[in-house]
Coordinates of C-alpha atoms in Angstrom, one line a residue:
M1341 CA -181.2 -32.5 -126.8
T1342 CA -180.8 -28.8 -127.4
K1343 CA -181.9 -26.8 -124.1
K1344 CA -185.0 -24.4 -124.4
K1345 CA -184.2 -20.7 -124.0
V1346 CA -186.4 -19.0 -121.5
L1347 CA -185.9 -15.2 -120.8
I1348 CA -186.8 -14.3 -117.4
I1349 CA -187.9 -10.7 -116.8
L1350 CA -187.0 -9.1 -113.2
Y1351 CA -186.2 -6.5 -111.1
Y1352 CA -185.0 -7.9 -108.0
W1353 CA -181.6 -9.8 -108.8
P1354 CA -178.6 -9.8 -106.8
P1355 CA -177.0 -7.5 -105.0
A1356 CA -180.8 -6.7 -104.2
G1357 CA -181.2 -8.3 -100.7
G1358 CA -184.6 -9.5 -99.3
P1359 CA -187.3 -12.3 -100.1
G1360 CA -188.0 -10.9 -103.6
V1361 CA -184.6 -11.9 -105.1
Q1362 CA -184.7 -15.4 -103.7
R1363 CA -187.3 -17.1 -105.7
W1364 CA -185.8 -16.4 -109.2
L1365 CA -182.2 -16.8 -108.2
K1366 CA -183.1 -20.5 -106.9
F1367 CA -185.1 -21.3 -110.1
V1368 CA -182.1 -20.0 -112.3
K1369 CA -180.0 -22.2 -110.4
Y1370 CA -181.9 -25.4 -111.0
L1371 CA -183.6 -24.9 -114.5
P1372 CA -180.3 -26.1 -116.5
E1373 CA -180.9 -29.3 -114.6
F1374 CA -184.3 -30.1 -116.6
N1375 CA -182.8 -29.1 -120.0
I1376 CA -184.1 -25.2 -119.8
E1377 CA -181.3 -22.5 -120.2
P1378 CA -182.5 -19.2 -118.1
I1379 CA -181.3 -16.1 -119.5
V1380 CA -182.1 -13.0 -116.9
Y1381 CA -183.0 -9.5 -117.9
C1382 CA -182.7 -7.0 -115.2
P1383 CA -182.0 -3.3 -114.6
S1384 CA -178.6 -2.2 -114.7
N1385 CA -179.1 0.6 -112.5
P1386 CA -181.7 -0.3 -109.9
N1387 CA -182.4 1.5 -107.0
Y1388 CA -182.7 -1.4 -104.4
P1389 CA -184.0 -0.4 -100.8
I1390 CA -182.0 -3.6 -99.2
I1391 CA -178.8 -4.9 -100.3
D1392 CA -177.1 -8.3 -99.6
K1393 CA -173.7 -8.2 -101.8
S1394 CA -173.4 -12.2 -100.4
L1395 CA -176.3 -13.2 -102.8
K1396 CA -174.0 -12.4 -105.9
D1397 CA -171.9 -15.4 -105.2
E1398 CA -175.4 -17.6 -105.5
I1399 CA -175.5 -16.7 -109.2
P1400 CA -174.6 -19.8 -111.0
N1401 CA -171.7 -20.0 -113.5
G1402 CA -172.1 -19.4 -117.1
I1403 CA -175.7 -17.6 -116.7
T1404 CA -176.5 -15.0 -119.2
V1405 CA -177.6 -11.9 -117.5
I1406 CA -178.7 -9.0 -119.8
S1407 CA -179.4 -5.3 -118.6
Q1408 CA -180.7 -2.2 -119.6
P1409 CA -180.9 1.3 -117.6
I1410 CA -184.2 2.2 -115.7
Q1411 CA -185.5 5.8 -114.6
E1412 CA -187.0 5.3 -111.0
P1413 CA -188.7 8.3 -109.3
Y1414 CA -187.4 6.9 -105.9
R1415 CA -184.1 8.7 -106.6
F1416 CA -185.9 12.0 -106.8
A1417 CA -187.9 11.1 -103.8
K1418 CA -184.8 10.7 -101.7
L1419 CA -184.2 14.2 -102.2
L1420 CA -187.4 15.2 -100.3
S1421 CA -187.0 13.0 -97.4
K1422 CA -184.0 10.4 -97.3
K1423 CA -185.6 8.7 -94.1
S1424 CA -189.1 8.2 -95.8
Y1425 CA -187.5 7.4 -99.0
K1426 CA -185.9 4.3 -97.5
S1427 CA -188.8 3.1 -95.6
I1428 CA -191.7 3.6 -98.2
S1429 CA -189.3 2.2 -100.7
S1430 CA -188.8 -1.0 -98.3
G1431 CA -192.6 -1.6 -97.9
V1432 CA -192.6 0.0 -94.7
I1433 CA -195.6 2.4 -94.7
P1434 CA -196.3 4.7 -91.6
K1435 CA -199.7 4.2 -90.3
R1436 CA -202.2 7.1 -91.9
K1437 CA -202.4 9.1 -88.5
R1438 CA -198.4 9.1 -88.2
Q1439 CA -197.6 10.0 -91.6
S1440 CA -195.9 13.2 -92.2
L1441 CA -196.9 15.9 -94.7
V1442 CA -194.0 14.5 -97.2
E1443 CA -194.7 11.1 -96.9
R1444 CA -198.5 11.4 -97.7
L1445 CA -197.6 13.4 -100.5
M1446 CA -195.0 10.5 -101.4
L1447 CA -197.7 8.1 -101.2
F1448 CA -200.2 10.0 -103.3
V1449 CA -198.0 10.7 -106.0
R1450 CA -196.5 7.0 -105.9
G1451 CA -200.0 5.6 -106.2
N1452 CA -201.7 8.1 -108.7
F1453 CA -198.9 9.1 -110.9
F1454 CA -197.2 5.8 -111.4
V1455 CA -199.8 3.1 -112.4
P1456 CA -199.0 0.2 -111.7
D1457 CA -196.0 1.1 -109.6
A1458 CA -192.8 3.3 -109.8
R1459 CA -191.0 1.1 -112.3
K1460 CA -193.5 1.8 -115.2
N1461 CA -191.1 4.0 -117.1
W1462 CA -189.1 1.0 -117.7
V1463 CA -191.5 -1.1 -120.0
N1464 CA -191.3 1.1 -123.0
P1465 CA -187.3 0.8 -123.3
S1466 CA -187.5 -2.7 -122.4
V1467 CA -189.9 -3.8 -125.0
A1468 CA -187.9 -2.2 -127.7
F1469 CA -184.5 -3.6 -126.3
L1470 CA -186.1 -7.3 -126.0
S1471 CA -188.1 -7.4 -129.1
D1472 CA -184.7 -7.1 -131.0
Y1473 CA -183.0 -9.3 -128.3
I1474 CA -185.8 -12.3 -128.7
N1475 CA -185.6 -12.3 -132.3
K1476 CA -181.7 -12.5 -132.7
N1477 CA -181.3 -15.1 -130.2
V1478 CA -184.3 -17.5 -130.6
I1479 CA -185.8 -17.4 -127.3
D1480 CA -188.9 -19.7 -127.0
T1481 CA -190.6 -18.1 -123.8
I1482 CA -190.6 -15.6 -121.6
I1483 CA -191.5 -15.1 -118.0
T1484 CA -192.2 -12.1 -116.3
T1485 CA -192.5 -11.8 -112.4
G1486 CA -193.9 -9.3 -110.1
P1487 CA -194.4 -7.2 -108.2
P1488 CA -193.5 -5.0 -109.4
H1489 CA -196.3 -5.5 -111.6
S1490 CA -195.2 -3.3 -114.1
L1491 CA -192.8 -5.9 -115.6
H1492 CA -195.9 -7.8 -116.8
L1493 CA -196.8 -5.2 -118.9
I1494 CA -193.3 -5.9 -120.8
G1495 CA -194.7 -9.3 -121.1
L1496 CA -198.0 -8.3 -122.3
H1497 CA -196.4 -5.9 -125.3
L1498 CA -193.9 -8.7 -126.1
K1499 CA -196.9 -11.3 -126.5
Q1500 CA -198.7 -9.0 -128.6
S1501 CA -196.0 -7.9 -131.0
L1502 CA -194.2 -10.8 -130.9
N1503 CA -196.9 -13.9 -130.1
I1504 CA -194.1 -15.7 -128.0
K1505 CA -195.2 -18.1 -125.3
W1506 CA -195.7 -15.9 -121.9
V1507 CA -195.8 -17.2 -118.4
A1508 CA -196.6 -14.4 -115.4
D1509 CA -195.4 -15.2 -112.1
F1510 CA -197.1 -13.4 -109.1
R1511 CA -195.2 -13.8 -106.2
D1512 CA -198.0 -11.6 -104.5
P1513 CA -201.5 -10.5 -105.7
W1514 CA -202.0 -7.1 -107.7
T1515 CA -205.2 -5.3 -107.1
T1516 CA -206.0 -6.7 -103.7
I1517 CA -202.2 -6.6 -102.4
G1518 CA -202.6 -5.1 -98.8
Y1519 CA -200.3 -1.9 -99.5
H1520 CA -202.6 -0.6 -102.2
K1521 CA -204.8 0.7 -99.0
S1522 CA -202.2 2.9 -98.4
L1523 CA -201.4 4.4 -101.5
K1524 CA -204.2 6.9 -101.7
L1525 CA -205.4 5.7 -105.1
M1526 CA -208.1 8.1 -106.8
N1527 CA -210.7 6.1 -108.5
F1528 CA -209.1 6.7 -112.1
A1529 CA -206.1 4.8 -110.5
K1530 CA -207.9 1.9 -109.4
K1531 CA -209.8 1.3 -112.4
K1532 CA -206.3 1.6 -114.4
H1533 CA -205.0 -1.4 -112.0
I1534 CA -208.0 -3.3 -112.5
Q1535 CA -207.7 -2.9 -116.4
L1536 CA -204.0 -3.5 -116.5
E1537 CA -204.7 -6.8 -114.1
Q1538 CA -207.3 -7.8 -116.3
K1539 CA -205.4 -7.5 -119.7
V1540 CA -202.5 -9.5 -118.5
L1541 CA -204.2 -12.2 -116.4
N1542 CA -206.2 -12.8 -119.8
T1543 CA -203.4 -12.4 -122.7
V1544 CA -200.8 -14.4 -120.8
D1545 CA -200.3 -18.3 -121.6
E1546 CA -199.7 -19.5 -118.2
I1547 CA -200.2 -17.7 -114.7
I1548 CA -198.2 -19.0 -111.7
V1549 CA -199.2 -18.1 -108.4
T1550 CA -197.6 -18.8 -104.7
S1551 CA -201.0 -19.6 -103.0
N1552 CA -204.2 -21.4 -103.0
H1553 CA -206.0 -18.0 -102.1
T1554 CA -204.4 -16.3 -105.1
K1555 CA -205.3 -18.8 -107.6
N1556 CA -209.0 -19.0 -106.1
E1557 CA -208.8 -15.1 -106.9
F1558 CA -207.3 -15.2 -110.4
S1559 CA -209.5 -18.0 -111.4
L1560 CA -212.6 -15.7 -111.2
K1561 CA -210.8 -13.3 -113.3
S1562 CA -209.3 -15.3 -115.9
K1563 CA -209.7 -18.7 -117.9
Q1564 CA -206.1 -19.1 -118.5
P1565 CA -204.2 -22.1 -116.8
I1566 CA -203.4 -21.4 -113.1
K1567 CA -200.5 -23.5 -111.0
V1568 CA -199.1 -22.9 -107.6
I1569 CA -195.8 -23.1 -107.1
T1570 CA -194.9 -21.8 -103.7
N1571 CA -191.7 -20.4 -102.4
G1572 CA -189.4 -22.8 -100.8
Y1573 CA -186.1 -23.6 -99.2
D1574 CA -182.5 -24.7 -100.5
N1575 CA -180.1 -26.8 -98.9
N1576 CA -177.5 -24.5 -96.6
S1577 CA -174.1 -24.9 -95.1
V1578 CA -174.8 -22.8 -92.2
A1579 CA -173.9 -24.1 -88.9
I1580 CA -174.0 -23.3 -85.3
N1581 CA -172.2 -24.4 -82.2
S1582 CA -175.4 -24.1 -80.0
K1583 CA -179.0 -22.5 -79.6
D1584 CA -179.3 -19.4 -77.6
D1585 CA -178.9 -19.4 -73.5
K1586 CA -181.5 -16.9 -73.4
F1587 CA -185.4 -18.1 -74.4
T1588 CA -185.2 -15.7 -77.7
I1589 CA -187.9 -15.1 -79.7
S1590 CA -187.0 -14.0 -83.3
H1591 CA -188.5 -12.3 -86.1
I1592 CA -186.5 -12.4 -89.1
G1593 CA -187.3 -10.3 -92.2
S1594 CA -189.2 -6.9 -92.7
L1595 CA -192.0 -5.9 -89.9
L1596 CA -194.3 -3.6 -91.6
S1597 CA -196.2 -1.2 -89.7
E1598 CA -199.6 -3.1 -90.0
R1599 CA -198.0 -6.2 -89.0
N1600 CA -198.3 -5.3 -85.3
P1601 CA -200.0 -7.8 -83.3
L1602 CA -200.9 -6.3 -80.1
V1603 CA -202.3 -9.5 -78.7
L1604 CA -198.5 -11.1 -78.8
W1605 CA -197.0 -8.1 -77.0
E1606 CA -199.5 -8.1 -74.3
V1607 CA -199.2 -11.8 -74.0
L1608 CA -195.3 -11.5 -73.5
S1609 CA -195.6 -8.3 -71.4
E1610 CA -197.8 -10.6 -68.9
L1611 CA -195.7 -13.2 -68.8
V1612 CA -192.6 -11.0 -67.9
S1613 CA -194.5 -9.3 -65.3
E1614 CA -196.0 -12.5 -63.7
N1615 CA -193.2 -15.0 -63.9
Q1616 CA -189.7 -13.8 -62.7
L1617 CA -188.0 -16.9 -64.6
F1618 CA -189.6 -15.9 -67.7
A1619 CA -188.2 -12.1 -67.2
N1620 CA -184.7 -13.1 -66.7
A1621 CA -184.2 -15.4 -69.6
F1622 CA -186.4 -13.7 -72.4
Q1623 CA -185.1 -11.9 -75.5
L1624 CA -187.0 -10.6 -78.3
S1625 CA -185.0 -10.0 -81.3
F1626 CA -186.0 -8.0 -84.6
I1627 CA -183.5 -8.8 -87.3
G1628 CA -184.5 -7.0 -90.5
V1629 CA -186.1 -3.8 -91.2
V1630 CA -188.5 -2.7 -88.5
S1631 CA -191.0 -0.3 -88.5
D1632 CA -190.7 2.6 -85.9
S1633 CA -194.3 2.2 -84.8
I1634 CA -193.9 -1.5 -83.8
I1635 CA -190.6 -0.6 -81.9
N1636 CA -192.6 2.3 -80.2
T1637 CA -195.4 -0.3 -79.3
V1638 CA -193.1 -3.2 -78.0
K1639 CA -191.6 -0.5 -75.6
S1640 CA -195.0 0.6 -74.8
F1641 CA -195.6 -2.7 -73.4
G1642 CA -192.8 -2.5 -71.1
L1643 CA -190.5 -4.9 -73.2
I1644 CA -187.7 -2.5 -73.6
N1645 CA -185.1 -4.3 -71.4
H1646 CA -185.9 -7.6 -73.3
L1647 CA -185.6 -6.2 -76.9
N1648 CA -182.8 -6.8 -79.2
I1649 CA -182.7 -5.0 -82.3
L1650 CA -180.2 -6.1 -84.9
G1651 CA -181.1 -4.6 -88.4
Y1652 CA -180.9 -6.2 -92.0
V1653 CA -178.0 -8.9 -91.9
N1654 CA -177.0 -11.1 -94.9
H1655 CA -178.8 -14.1 -96.0
D1656 CA -176.3 -16.5 -94.4
K1657 CA -176.4 -14.7 -90.9
A1658 CA -180.2 -14.5 -91.2
I1659 CA -180.1 -18.4 -91.6
E1660 CA -177.9 -18.5 -88.4
F1661 CA -180.3 -16.4 -86.4
Q1662 CA -183.2 -18.9 -87.1
K1663 CA -181.0 -22.0 -86.1
K1664 CA -179.8 -20.3 -82.9
S1665 CA -183.2 -18.8 -81.7
Q1666 CA -185.6 -21.0 -79.3
L1667 CA -188.7 -19.7 -81.3
L1668 CA -189.5 -17.7 -84.4
L1669 CA -192.2 -15.3 -85.2
L1670 CA -194.0 -15.3 -88.2
I1671 CA -196.7 -12.1 -88.5
E1672 CA -199.2 -11.5 -90.7
I1673 CA -201.5 -8.5 -90.8
D1674 CA -205.3 -9.7 -89.7
S1675 CA -207.1 -9.0 -93.0
E1676 CA -208.8 -10.8 -95.8
D1677 CA -206.3 -9.6 -97.7
T1678 CA -203.6 -11.6 -96.3
K1679 CA -204.7 -14.9 -96.4
A1680 CA -202.7 -15.3 -99.8
I1681 CA -199.8 -14.2 -98.6
I1682 CA -196.9 -16.6 -97.8
P1683 CA -193.9 -15.1 -97.0
G1684 CA -190.8 -17.0 -98.5
K1685 CA -188.9 -16.9 -95.2
L1686 CA -191.8 -19.5 -93.8
F1687 CA -189.8 -22.3 -95.6
E1688 CA -186.4 -21.4 -94.5
Y1689 CA -187.9 -21.2 -90.7
M1690 CA -189.2 -24.6 -91.4
I1691 CA -186.1 -26.3 -92.1
S1692 CA -184.2 -24.5 -89.2
E1693 CA -185.9 -27.2 -87.0
T1694 CA -187.0 -24.2 -84.8
P1695 CA -190.7 -24.1 -83.8
I1696 CA -192.6 -21.2 -85.3
I1697 CA -195.1 -19.1 -83.4
A1698 CA -197.5 -17.5 -86.1
V1699 CA -200.1 -14.8 -85.8
G1700 CA -202.4 -13.8 -88.6
P1701 CA -205.9 -14.0 -90.3
K1702 CA -208.2 -17.2 -90.0
D1703 CA -208.0 -19.7 -93.0
S1704 CA -204.7 -18.6 -94.0
D1705 CA -202.5 -20.6 -96.4
V1706 CA -199.6 -20.0 -93.8
E1707 CA -202.1 -21.8 -91.4
T1708 CA -202.4 -24.8 -93.5
I1709 CA -198.4 -25.2 -94.1
I1710 CA -197.6 -24.8 -90.8
T1711 CA -200.5 -27.2 -89.5
E1712 CA -199.3 -29.9 -92.2
S1713 CA -195.6 -29.7 -91.9
N1714 CA -195.7 -29.7 -87.8
T1715 CA -193.4 -26.7 -87.5
G1716 CA -195.2 -24.7 -85.2
S1717 CA -198.2 -23.3 -84.0
Y1718 CA -200.7 -21.0 -85.5
F1719 CA -203.0 -18.3 -83.8
L1720 CA -205.8 -15.7 -84.5
Y1721 CA -205.4 -12.5 -83.3
S1722 CA -208.2 -13.1 -81.0
E1723 CA -206.6 -16.2 -79.1
K1724 CA -205.0 -14.2 -76.2
E1725 CA -205.3 -17.1 -74.1
K1726 CA -204.2 -19.9 -76.1
L1727 CA -201.3 -17.6 -77.3
K1728 CA -200.1 -17.3 -73.6
I1729 CA -200.5 -21.0 -72.8
K1730 CA -198.6 -22.0 -75.7
V1731 CA -195.7 -19.5 -75.1
L1732 CA -195.6 -20.7 -71.6
S1733 CA -195.5 -24.3 -72.4
Y1734 CA -192.4 -23.4 -74.7
F1735 CA -190.9 -21.9 -72.3
E1736 CA -191.2 -24.7 -69.6
D1737 CA -189.9 -27.1 -72.4
F1738 CA -186.8 -24.7 -73.0
K1739 CA -185.7 -25.0 -69.3
N1740 CA -185.1 -28.9 -70.1
G1741 CA -183.0 -27.9 -72.9
P1742 CA -183.0 -26.1 -76.5
L1743 CA -186.2 -26.1 -78.4
K1744 CA -186.5 -28.2 -81.6
S1745 CA -189.1 -29.1 -83.9
N1746 CA -190.2 -32.2 -85.7
P1747 CA -191.0 -31.2 -89.2
V1748 CA -192.4 -33.8 -91.7
G1749 CA -193.2 -33.7 -95.3
L1750 CA -190.8 -30.7 -96.4
Q1751 CA -189.5 -32.1 -99.2
K1752 CA -192.2 -30.9 -101.8
Y1753 CA -191.0 -27.4 -100.7
S1754 CA -187.2 -28.1 -101.8
R1755 CA -186.3 -25.1 -104.4
R1756 CA -185.2 -28.2 -106.6
N1757 CA -188.6 -30.0 -106.5
L1758 CA -190.3 -26.6 -107.3
T1759 CA -188.2 -25.7 -110.0
E1760 CA -189.1 -29.2 -111.5
K1761 CA -193.0 -28.2 -111.4
L1762 CA -191.9 -25.1 -113.4
S1763 CA -189.9 -27.0 -116.0
D1764 CA -192.9 -29.2 -116.4
I1765 CA -194.8 -26.0 -117.0
L1766 CA -192.2 -24.8 -119.4
H1767 CA -191.8 -27.9 -121.5
Q1768 CA -195.8 -28.4 -121.9
L1769 CA -195.7 -24.8 -123.6
Y1770 CA -193.1 -25.9 -126.3
S1771 CA -195.1 -29.3 -127.1

């Protein structure tokens, strides 16, 4: 049987680091098993804020990757302030009262002159290039994935001009995504976002989202079919000799300014003050891009001597830290908007067999997944005493040996099983 050709239009592709690249790298890996030939389209000169060259080794042999240049304003922003450029392009936006004049200017320009995002200038050149490529190579379906949501506009134009089947994958929501509130959007920009979102959601043939909350949100905006395909985990060969000797609590991945759970730092500070054994054993590790405001807050709670800041590491090293730690932190902003956010690292946390402590909003999708999979404990920002009791309970268990979780029902989150769900959607479009 001839494989169906699917053109995947994306921005994040190796050597990009971070969670944005993992989802489609794994889909591309497994799609050929389901009689689908993936063709990847990405920028030839991207301005990735995080680089992980090790991920290039995971690109499957024989996969067709085509590319075109992109013009990005972040290159010019770097001239104004290299530090601010790197921070904001990584998603770490300083709190409003701590923003410099340059940072406020950069956010205002980004929010109002680049709708829907800073990659908008790639839309028209991509449409021109891909229109010709699709006709010459008999492509059956296109897939766009965002953020950046400007890539969905490429899909919109190709759908309108070629009447090709189109699937839009939303790794995060669009107009309700948390950082929009930090972009100083004027009314015209807000309206433009809403108009573009409506047009995409009502023109596309199929919508894929990563959480039930986003599905519920989009179902009020579109009558098109919506499927939930979460992020997931892939099998890895990373092995460790032993767990950390210390009672290491680690956060792995980006930790943005607003993800700053004072209740957690207060609990840890109190335990350090009240329990000398805890103080002697405790270490708080940050692995990844972390906002300066969070580091300063942690220091203000008297935890500086327990803080271990390691910065960004490659993917295999991140997995190693997940397995070596005694507890893993998952932190989300306490907001209605973030109930739909399921960080990609959650699923790798889950298979590390290291217990998770998560802090976030009530009734989030993350809370449901952690509870159903028996992989850790979830707390609201208001549950200080419950959180303190649980951390102390974990510490008491740690004194008897390394901590280990006992997960259940994880197979449905394997990358291969998730790709099978995607392939079912694609084959149904062909029939």
